[in-house]
């Protein structure tokens, strides 16, 4: 299955998930996305910028508090209407360290169920699967 | 000239000016009208300003319907330049909307509902449609001037401070900072508040550098959850120009989430 198919599958099998996207945090570009309704490119770009900003804060916090300064795999943003979760692989090789899955869900619990399958997807993508 | 004459003349000038503006607008070519609509779709016309304008312009009873893109989000009944009712369209939102209480005026309730609508309105374009309607026995109406006063008062209050009072019992440390303000209030162990302050500075610097790209959602309150260690999380909550940073035990994350939703959906 190609990456768009994997994103579609991830979104469709997660109740309450409205959008799943694959982005590159270094360039802040969304490379592929799957959404229940069409979304504007500006919204996707902003999701990527917000994810990069969240991980930047997360890394600063980890640098002060963990022995190896290794940041967490996910950052969550909650708004009155939705919960966004941004997922990355902290131990990834340098060329895929900026890959991230960006998701928009209705609740935090729904968003958290995406962490494990999104990590698997990132792993598969880094392996070229 | 007596004061009442002067007031009467001022009122006449206002009406004449409005009429002239309307005639000019009707005489303008279609591209400028299209540009107006485009401005609305692009969010350059303030939703709040437009709603207040519509109320001020309405003499005969009308039902105004507010749409975000294709979705109806609220209906207003207006007559004699007064807001008679404001109801959210979606059933689920009815539960969230502020209810009438003994101690609050109609203007305060409607102002809160308008702020809630304004917070809901993000990237979508909006439009307002009008229909003839009948009025009943209205006891809870208010004028635009009363609404504006209530809006001003409510916007001056720090909502994050209000949230903090609800959750402070469960947090290890917090700092509350206003944008562009060097001073901030804080509470908790010095080492922890120092880290929160540094984090707030990184956040502010990035926002100053990156501008609009990071101001999302622009008007709605939001919060970010970070992990400090296995047992502690850090929350960055934004509302208007304020940022609240909280360090709290992971076990209290769910109760914070519940308190935040309950606080902001009641506004």
Short mmCIF file of C-alpha atoms in Angstrom, two decimals:
data_model
loop_
_atom_site.label_atom_id
_atom_site.label_comp_id
_atom_site.label_asym_id
_atom_site.label_seq_id
_atom_site.Cartn_x
_atom_site.Cartn_y
_atom_site.Cartn_z
CA UNK A 1 0.00 0.00 0.00
CA UNK A 2 1.36 3.46 -0.86
CA UNK A 3 1.68 6.28 1.68
CA UNK A 4 -1.65 7.90 0.79
CA UNK A 5 -3.36 4.54 1.23
CA UNK A 6 -1.69 4.08 4.63
CA UNK A 7 -2.81 7.57 5.74
CA UNK A 8 -6.37 6.88 4.54
CA UNK A 9 -6.42 3.60 6.38
CA UNK A 10 -5.09 5.20 9.58
CA UNK A 11 -7.78 7.90 9.48
CA UNK A 12 -10.64 5.59 8.56
CA UNK A 13 -9.87 3.03 11.24
CA UNK A 14 -9.60 5.62 14.04
CA UNK A 15 -12.97 6.80 15.36
CA UNK A 16 -13.11 10.59 15.69
CA UNK A 17 -10.11 11.19 13.42
CA UNK A 18 -10.74 13.85 10.75
CA UNK A 19 -7.29 14.30 9.23
CA UNK A 20 -3.97 12.47 9.02
CA UNK A 21 -1.00 14.01 7.24
CA UNK A 22 2.64 13.19 6.66
CA UNK A 23 4.97 16.16 6.84
CA UNK A 24 8.58 17.21 6.95
CA UNK A 25 9.30 19.38 10.00
CA UNK A 26 12.54 20.85 8.64
CA UNK A 27 10.88 22.36 5.58
CA UNK A 28 7.48 22.56 7.29
CA UNK A 29 5.75 21.02 4.31
CA UNK A 30 2.91 18.53 4.33
CA UNK A 31 3.82 15.94 1.72
CA UNK A 32 0.67 13.77 1.79
CA UNK A 33 -2.65 14.02 3.62
CA UNK A 34 -5.95 12.25 4.08
CA UNK A 35 -8.98 14.19 5.32
CA UNK A 36 -12.69 13.52 5.81
CA UNK A 37 -13.43 16.89 4.18
CA UNK A 38 -11.16 18.94 1.97
CA UNK A 39 -8.88 21.28 3.91
CA UNK A 40 -6.96 24.31 2.74
CA UNK A 41 -3.23 24.05 2.09
CA UNK A 42 -2.70 26.98 4.51
CA UNK A 43 -4.25 24.90 7.29
CA UNK A 44 -1.89 22.00 6.53
CA UNK A 45 1.09 24.37 6.45
CA UNK A 46 0.05 25.83 9.79
CA UNK A 47 -0.31 22.34 11.29
CA UNK A 48 3.25 21.60 10.22
CA UNK A 49 4.55 24.92 11.61
CA UNK A 50 2.75 24.28 14.90
CA UNK A 51 4.18 20.75 15.09
CA UNK A 52 7.71 22.03 14.51
CA UNK A 53 7.20 24.70 17.18
CA UNK A 54 5.79 22.14 19.65
CA UNK A 55 8.73 19.78 19.18
CA UNK A 56 11.15 22.70 19.51
CA UNK A 57 9.63 23.46 22.95
CA UNK A 58 9.56 19.77 23.80
CA UNK A 59 13.27 19.39 22.96
CA UNK A 60 14.18 22.42 25.09
CA UNK A 61 12.29 20.91 28.02
CA UNK A 62 13.88 17.50 27.49
CA UNK A 63 17.34 19.07 27.27
CA UNK A 64 16.92 20.45 30.79
CA UNK A 65 15.31 17.39 32.35
CA UNK A 66 16.41 14.10 30.75
CA UNK A 67 19.92 12.65 30.86
CA UNK A 68 20.25 12.30 27.08
CA UNK A 69 18.00 15.21 26.21
CA UNK A 70 15.80 12.91 24.15
CA UNK A 71 12.41 14.51 23.51
CA UNK A 72 9.02 12.88 23.67
CA UNK A 73 7.48 11.27 20.59
CA UNK A 74 4.30 13.30 20.64
CA UNK A 75 2.99 16.80 21.21
CA UNK A 76 -0.71 17.49 21.71
CA UNK A 77 -2.58 20.73 21.00
CA UNK A 78 -6.14 21.11 22.28
CA UNK A 79 -8.62 23.68 20.96
CA UNK A 80 -12.32 24.05 21.83
CA UNK A 81 -13.26 22.14 18.68
CA UNK A 82 -10.55 19.53 18.21
CA UNK A 83 -7.41 17.83 19.46
CA UNK A 84 -4.30 17.78 17.29
CA UNK A 85 -1.55 15.27 17.84
CA UNK A 86 1.88 15.45 16.22
CA UNK A 87 3.97 12.28 16.25
CA UNK A 88 7.64 11.70 15.41
CA UNK A 89 10.29 9.03 16.06
CA UNK A 90 12.87 10.46 18.49
CA UNK A 91 15.38 7.68 17.74
CA UNK A 92 15.09 7.96 13.95
CA UNK A 93 18.12 8.23 11.67
CA UNK A 94 19.20 11.74 10.70
CA UNK A 95 17.60 11.64 7.23
CA UNK A 96 14.16 10.75 8.62
CA UNK A 97 14.35 12.54 11.99
CA UNK A 98 12.15 15.37 10.71
CA UNK A 99 9.37 13.11 9.43
CA UNK A 100 6.14 13.52 11.38
CA UNK A 101 2.54 12.39 11.31
CA UNK A 102 0.06 15.19 12.00
CA UNK A 103 -3.47 14.27 13.04
CA UNK A 104 -6.67 16.12 13.91
CA UNK A 105 -9.19 14.28 16.12
CA UNK A 106 -12.27 15.11 18.13
CA UNK A 107 -10.91 14.12 21.54
CA UNK A 108 -7.60 13.56 23.29
CA UNK A 109 -8.31 9.88 23.87
CA UNK A 110 -9.01 9.39 20.18
CA UNK A 111 -5.79 11.26 19.34
CA UNK A 112 -3.71 9.12 21.69
CA UNK A 113 -4.85 5.89 20.02
CA UNK A 114 -2.99 7.09 16.90
CA UNK A 115 0.46 7.18 18.53
CA UNK A 116 1.33 3.53 18.09
CA UNK A 117 0.09 3.05 14.48
CA UNK A 118 1.64 6.39 13.48
CA UNK A 119 5.01 5.31 14.91
CA UNK A 120 4.75 2.06 12.94
CA UNK A 121 3.97 4.04 9.79
CA UNK A 122 6.97 6.34 10.36
CA UNK A 123 9.17 3.31 10.93
CA UNK A 124 7.95 1.65 7.72
CA UNK A 125 8.49 4.86 5.75
CA UNK A 126 12.02 5.20 7.06
CA UNK A 127 12.68 1.61 5.99
CA UNK A 128 11.28 2.39 2.57
CA UNK A 129 8.30 0.04 3.03
CA UNK B 1 -28.76 76.08 19.98
CA UNK B 2 -30.37 73.94 22.66
CA UNK B 3 -28.84 70.60 23.54
CA UNK B 4 -31.83 68.61 22.24
CA UNK B 5 -31.67 70.44 18.88
CA UNK B 6 -27.96 69.72 18.63
CA UNK B 7 -28.57 66.04 19.39
CA UNK B 8 -31.35 65.89 16.81
CA UNK B 9 -29.10 67.45 14.15
CA UNK B 10 -26.24 65.08 14.99
CA UNK B 11 -28.61 62.14 14.62
CA UNK B 12 -29.80 63.46 11.24
CA UNK B 13 -26.22 63.84 10.02
CA UNK B 14 -25.50 60.24 11.07
CA UNK B 15 -28.53 58.94 9.13
CA UNK B 16 -27.66 61.02 6.05
CA UNK B 17 -24.09 59.76 6.11
CA UNK B 18 -25.26 56.14 6.33
CA UNK B 19 -27.74 56.66 3.47
CA UNK B 20 -25.04 58.25 1.31
CA UNK B 21 -22.73 55.33 2.01
CA UNK B 22 -25.47 52.85 1.06
CA UNK B 23 -26.30 54.69 -2.18
CA UNK B 24 -22.61 54.86 -3.10
CA UNK B 25 -22.30 51.14 -2.41
CA UNK B 26 -25.34 50.29 -4.56
CA UNK B 27 -23.97 52.47 -7.35
CA UNK B 28 -20.58 50.79 -7.25
CA UNK B 29 -19.76 48.11 -9.79
CA UNK B 30 -20.11 44.45 -9.03
CA UNK B 31 -16.38 43.87 -8.58
CA UNK B 32 -16.27 45.97 -5.42
CA UNK B 33 -19.24 44.09 -3.98
CA UNK B 34 -17.47 40.86 -4.86
CA UNK B 35 -14.34 42.20 -3.16
CA UNK B 36 -16.41 42.84 0.00
CA UNK B 37 -17.56 39.23 -0.03
CA UNK B 38 -14.00 38.11 -0.66
CA UNK B 39 -12.82 40.17 2.31
CA UNK B 40 -15.40 38.45 4.47
CA UNK B 41 -14.32 35.04 3.21
CA UNK B 42 -10.71 35.93 3.91
CA UNK B 43 -11.57 36.98 7.44
CA UNK B 44 -10.55 40.61 6.94
CA UNK B 45 -14.00 41.81 7.99
CA UNK B 46 -14.41 41.24 11.70
CA UNK B 47 -17.25 38.88 12.54
CA UNK B 48 -18.05 40.77 15.72
CA UNK B 49 -18.07 44.12 13.94
CA UNK B 50 -20.39 42.80 11.24
CA UNK B 51 -22.88 41.34 13.73
CA UNK B 52 -23.02 44.58 15.72
CA UNK B 53 -23.44 46.52 12.46
CA UNK B 54 -26.35 44.30 11.41
CA UNK B 55 -28.11 44.79 14.76
CA UNK B 56 -27.60 48.55 14.60
CA UNK B 57 -29.05 48.64 11.07
CA UNK B 58 -32.19 46.64 11.83
CA UNK B 59 -35.42 48.45 12.70
CA UNK B 60 -38.17 46.03 11.63
CA UNK B 61 -38.18 42.54 13.21
CA UNK B 62 -35.72 40.27 11.43
CA UNK B 63 -34.15 36.90 12.02
CA UNK B 64 -30.44 36.96 11.17
CA UNK B 65 -28.78 33.65 10.41
CA UNK B 66 -25.02 33.32 10.74
CA UNK B 67 -23.24 30.81 8.47
CA UNK B 68 -19.62 29.66 8.69
CA UNK B 69 -18.98 28.50 5.12
CA UNK B 70 -22.09 26.41 4.38
CA UNK B 71 -23.01 25.65 7.98
CA UNK B 72 -25.59 27.55 10.00
CA UNK B 73 -24.05 28.28 13.40
CA UNK B 74 -26.41 30.75 15.08
CA UNK B 75 -29.64 32.68 14.71
CA UNK B 76 -30.37 36.13 16.10
CA UNK B 77 -33.71 37.90 16.39
CA UNK B 78 -33.35 41.63 16.11
CA UNK B 79 -35.77 44.55 16.13
CA UNK B 80 -35.59 48.30 16.75
CA UNK B 81 -31.78 48.08 16.87
CA UNK B 82 -31.99 45.68 19.80
CA UNK B 83 -30.88 42.07 20.06
CA UNK B 84 -33.88 40.01 21.21
CA UNK B 85 -32.41 36.53 21.17
CA UNK B 86 -29.23 34.69 20.19
CA UNK B 87 -29.29 30.91 19.82
CA UNK B 88 -26.66 28.50 18.59
CA UNK B 89 -27.79 26.27 15.75
CA UNK B 90 -26.27 22.96 16.78
CA UNK B 91 -28.00 21.15 19.61
CA UNK B 92 -24.71 20.19 21.20
CA UNK B 93 -23.70 23.82 21.39
CA UNK B 94 -26.92 24.78 23.14
CA UNK B 95 -25.68 22.95 26.20
CA UNK B 96 -22.39 24.85 26.06
CA UNK B 97 -23.85 28.29 25.58
CA UNK B 98 -24.00 30.50 28.66
CA UNK B 99 -27.40 30.40 30.27
CA UNK B 100 -29.42 33.18 31.84
CA UNK B 101 -28.83 33.59 35.55
CA UNK B 102 -30.30 35.81 38.24
CA UNK B 103 -27.20 37.96 38.48
CA UNK B 104 -26.47 38.59 34.83
CA UNK B 105 -28.04 40.98 32.37
CA UNK B 106 -29.16 40.08 28.85
CA UNK B 107 -26.26 42.14 27.47
CA UNK B 108 -23.74 40.12 29.52
CA UNK B 109 -25.20 36.79 28.36
CA UNK B 110 -25.37 37.83 24.70
CA UNK B 111 -21.86 39.31 24.86
CA UNK B 112 -20.54 35.98 26.15
CA UNK B 113 -22.35 34.12 23.39
CA UNK B 114 -20.90 36.53 20.80
CA UNK B 115 -17.40 35.94 22.18
CA UNK B 116 -18.00 32.19 22.00
CA UNK B 117 -19.07 32.55 18.35
CA UNK B 118 -16.05 34.70 17.65
CA UNK B 119 -13.81 32.03 19.19
CA UNK B 120 -15.52 29.33 17.09
CA UNK B 121 -14.93 31.32 13.91
CA UNK B 122 -11.46 30.46 12.66
CA UNK B 123 -10.53 29.94 9.01
CA UNK B 124 -14.06 29.73 7.66
CA UNK B 125 -15.67 32.53 5.69
CA UNK B 126 -18.90 33.83 7.22
CA UNK B 127 -22.10 35.37 5.93
CA UNK B 128 -25.28 36.66 7.51
CA UNK B 129 -28.68 36.17 5.91
CA UNK B 130 -31.86 38.01 6.92
CA UNK B 131 -35.49 36.92 7.10
CA UNK B 132 -38.66 38.64 8.20
CA UNK B 133 -39.81 37.37 11.59
CA UNK B 134 -42.29 38.12 14.31
CA UNK B 135 -41.42 39.19 17.82
CA UNK B 136 -42.99 37.89 21.00
CA UNK B 137 -43.01 39.46 24.42
CA UNK B 138 -39.34 40.23 24.72
CA UNK B 139 -37.96 40.73 28.19
CA UNK B 140 -34.29 40.05 27.58
CA UNK B 141 -33.26 42.42 24.82
CA UNK B 142 -30.30 44.78 24.72
CA UNK B 143 -28.92 47.55 22.54
CA UNK B 144 -25.61 47.54 20.66
CA UNK B 145 -24.21 50.10 23.12
CA UNK B 146 -25.00 47.77 26.04
CA UNK B 147 -23.45 44.85 24.14
CA UNK B 148 -20.29 46.81 23.40
CA UNK B 149 -19.93 47.75 27.08
CA UNK B 150 -20.33 44.13 28.16
CA UNK B 151 -17.90 42.92 25.50
CA UNK B 152 -15.30 45.44 26.66
CA UNK B 153 -15.70 44.41 30.28
CA UNK B 154 -15.47 40.71 29.51
CA UNK B 155 -12.47 41.15 27.25
CA UNK B 156 -10.59 43.02 29.95
CA UNK B 157 -10.89 40.12 32.36
CA UNK B 158 -8.05 37.61 32.28
CA UNK B 159 -9.68 34.32 31.44
CA UNK B 160 -6.51 32.32 32.06
CA UNK B 161 -6.41 33.68 35.60
CA UNK B 162 -9.95 32.37 36.00
CA UNK B 163 -8.88 28.97 34.71
CA UNK B 164 -5.88 28.95 37.03
CA UNK B 165 -8.05 29.39 40.10
CA UNK B 166 -9.90 26.23 39.09
CA UNK B 167 -6.82 24.06 38.58
CA UNK B 168 -4.17 25.56 40.88
CA UNK B 169 -4.71 22.98 43.64
CA UNK B 170 -3.31 20.24 41.37
CA UNK B 171 -0.32 22.01 39.85
CA UNK B 172 3.34 22.04 40.90
CA UNK B 173 4.18 25.47 39.44
CA UNK B 174 2.80 28.09 37.07
CA UNK B 175 3.63 31.37 35.38
CA UNK B 176 1.21 33.77 33.71
CA UNK B 177 2.61 36.13 31.10
CA UNK B 178 1.07 38.77 28.83
CA UNK B 179 2.47 39.32 25.33
CA UNK B 180 5.03 42.12 25.22
CA UNK B 181 4.99 42.37 29.01
CA UNK B 182 8.28 41.75 30.80
CA UNK B 183 6.54 41.20 34.12
CA UNK B 184 4.76 37.97 34.92
CA UNK B 185 3.18 36.37 37.93
CA UNK B 186 4.37 32.97 39.05
CA UNK B 187 4.09 30.39 41.79
CA UNK B 188 6.05 27.26 42.71
CA UNK B 189 9.63 26.09 43.31
CA UNK B 190 12.22 28.50 41.84
CA UNK B 191 13.90 25.88 39.61
CA UNK B 192 10.58 24.93 38.06
CA UNK B 193 9.31 28.48 37.51
CA UNK B 194 12.71 29.36 35.95
CA UNK B 195 12.27 26.56 33.41
CA UNK B 196 8.71 27.64 32.67
CA UNK B 197 9.90 31.23 32.18
CA UNK B 198 12.61 30.10 29.75
CA UNK B 199 10.07 28.01 27.87
CA UNK B 200 7.72 31.02 27.66
CA UNK B 201 10.59 33.10 26.26
CA UNK B 202 11.36 30.48 23.58
CA UNK B 203 7.67 30.42 22.68
CA UNK B 204 7.42 34.22 22.43
CA UNK B 205 10.65 34.55 20.42
CA UNK B 206 9.48 31.91 17.93
CA UNK B 207 6.13 33.64 17.55
CA UNK B 208 7.76 37.01 16.98
CA UNK B 209 10.00 35.44 14.31
CA UNK B 210 7.39 33.32 12.62
CA UNK B 211 4.35 35.58 13.00
CA UNK B 212 1.04 34.30 11.71
CA UNK B 213 2.22 30.77 10.94
CA UNK B 214 2.24 29.98 14.66
CA UNK B 215 -0.85 31.90 15.68
CA UNK B 216 -3.23 29.10 15.16
CA UNK B 217 -6.01 29.04 16.02
CA UNK B 218 -5.81 32.80 15.94
CA UNK B 219 -8.76 33.73 18.11
CA UNK B 220 -9.71 30.59 19.93
CA UNK B 221 -8.02 29.62 23.19
CA UNK B 222 -5.84 26.52 22.99
CA UNK B 223 -3.24 24.59 24.91
CA UNK B 224 -0.19 22.46 24.18
CA UNK B 225 0.82 19.40 26.20
CA UNK B 226 4.53 18.66 26.62
CA UNK B 227 6.29 15.96 28.59
CA UNK B 228 8.83 16.99 31.22
CA UNK B 229 9.45 13.52 32.66
CA UNK B 230 7.51 10.31 33.10
CA UNK B 231 5.57 11.86 35.99
CA UNK B 232 5.29 15.53 35.05
CA UNK B 233 3.74 17.37 32.11
CA UNK B 234 3.97 20.98 31.07
CA UNK B 235 0.98 22.82 29.66
CA UNK B 236 1.23 26.00 27.61
CA UNK B 237 -2.23 27.57 27.44
CA UNK B 238 -2.87 30.58 25.18
CA UNK B 239 -5.76 32.96 25.24
CA UNK B 240 -5.83 36.36 23.52
CA UNK B 241 -2.47 37.94 24.38
CA UNK B 242 -1.78 35.83 27.46
CA UNK B 243 0.19 32.64 28.00
CA UNK B 244 -0.16 30.42 31.05
CA UNK B 245 2.48 27.75 31.66
CA UNK B 246 1.78 25.02 34.15
CA UNK B 247 3.84 22.11 35.42
CA UNK B 248 1.54 19.41 36.75
CA UNK B 249 1.68 15.72 37.67
CA UNK B 250 0.67 13.49 34.73
CA UNK B 251 -2.14 12.00 36.81
CA UNK B 252 -3.90 15.40 36.77
CA UNK B 253 -3.80 15.87 32.98
CA UNK B 254 -7.31 14.50 32.49
CA UNK B 255 -8.79 16.73 35.18
CA UNK B 256 -7.01 19.75 33.64
CA UNK B 257 -8.49 18.87 30.24
CA UNK B 258 -11.96 18.61 31.76
CA UNK B 259 -11.55 21.91 33.65
CA UNK B 260 -10.23 23.72 30.55
CA UNK B 261 -13.11 22.53 28.34
CA UNK B 262 -15.67 23.30 31.00
CA UNK B 263 -14.19 26.77 31.59
CA UNK B 264 -13.90 27.87 27.96
CA UNK B 265 -17.12 26.32 26.75
CA UNK B 266 -19.03 28.16 29.47
CA UNK B 267 -17.79 31.56 28.22
#
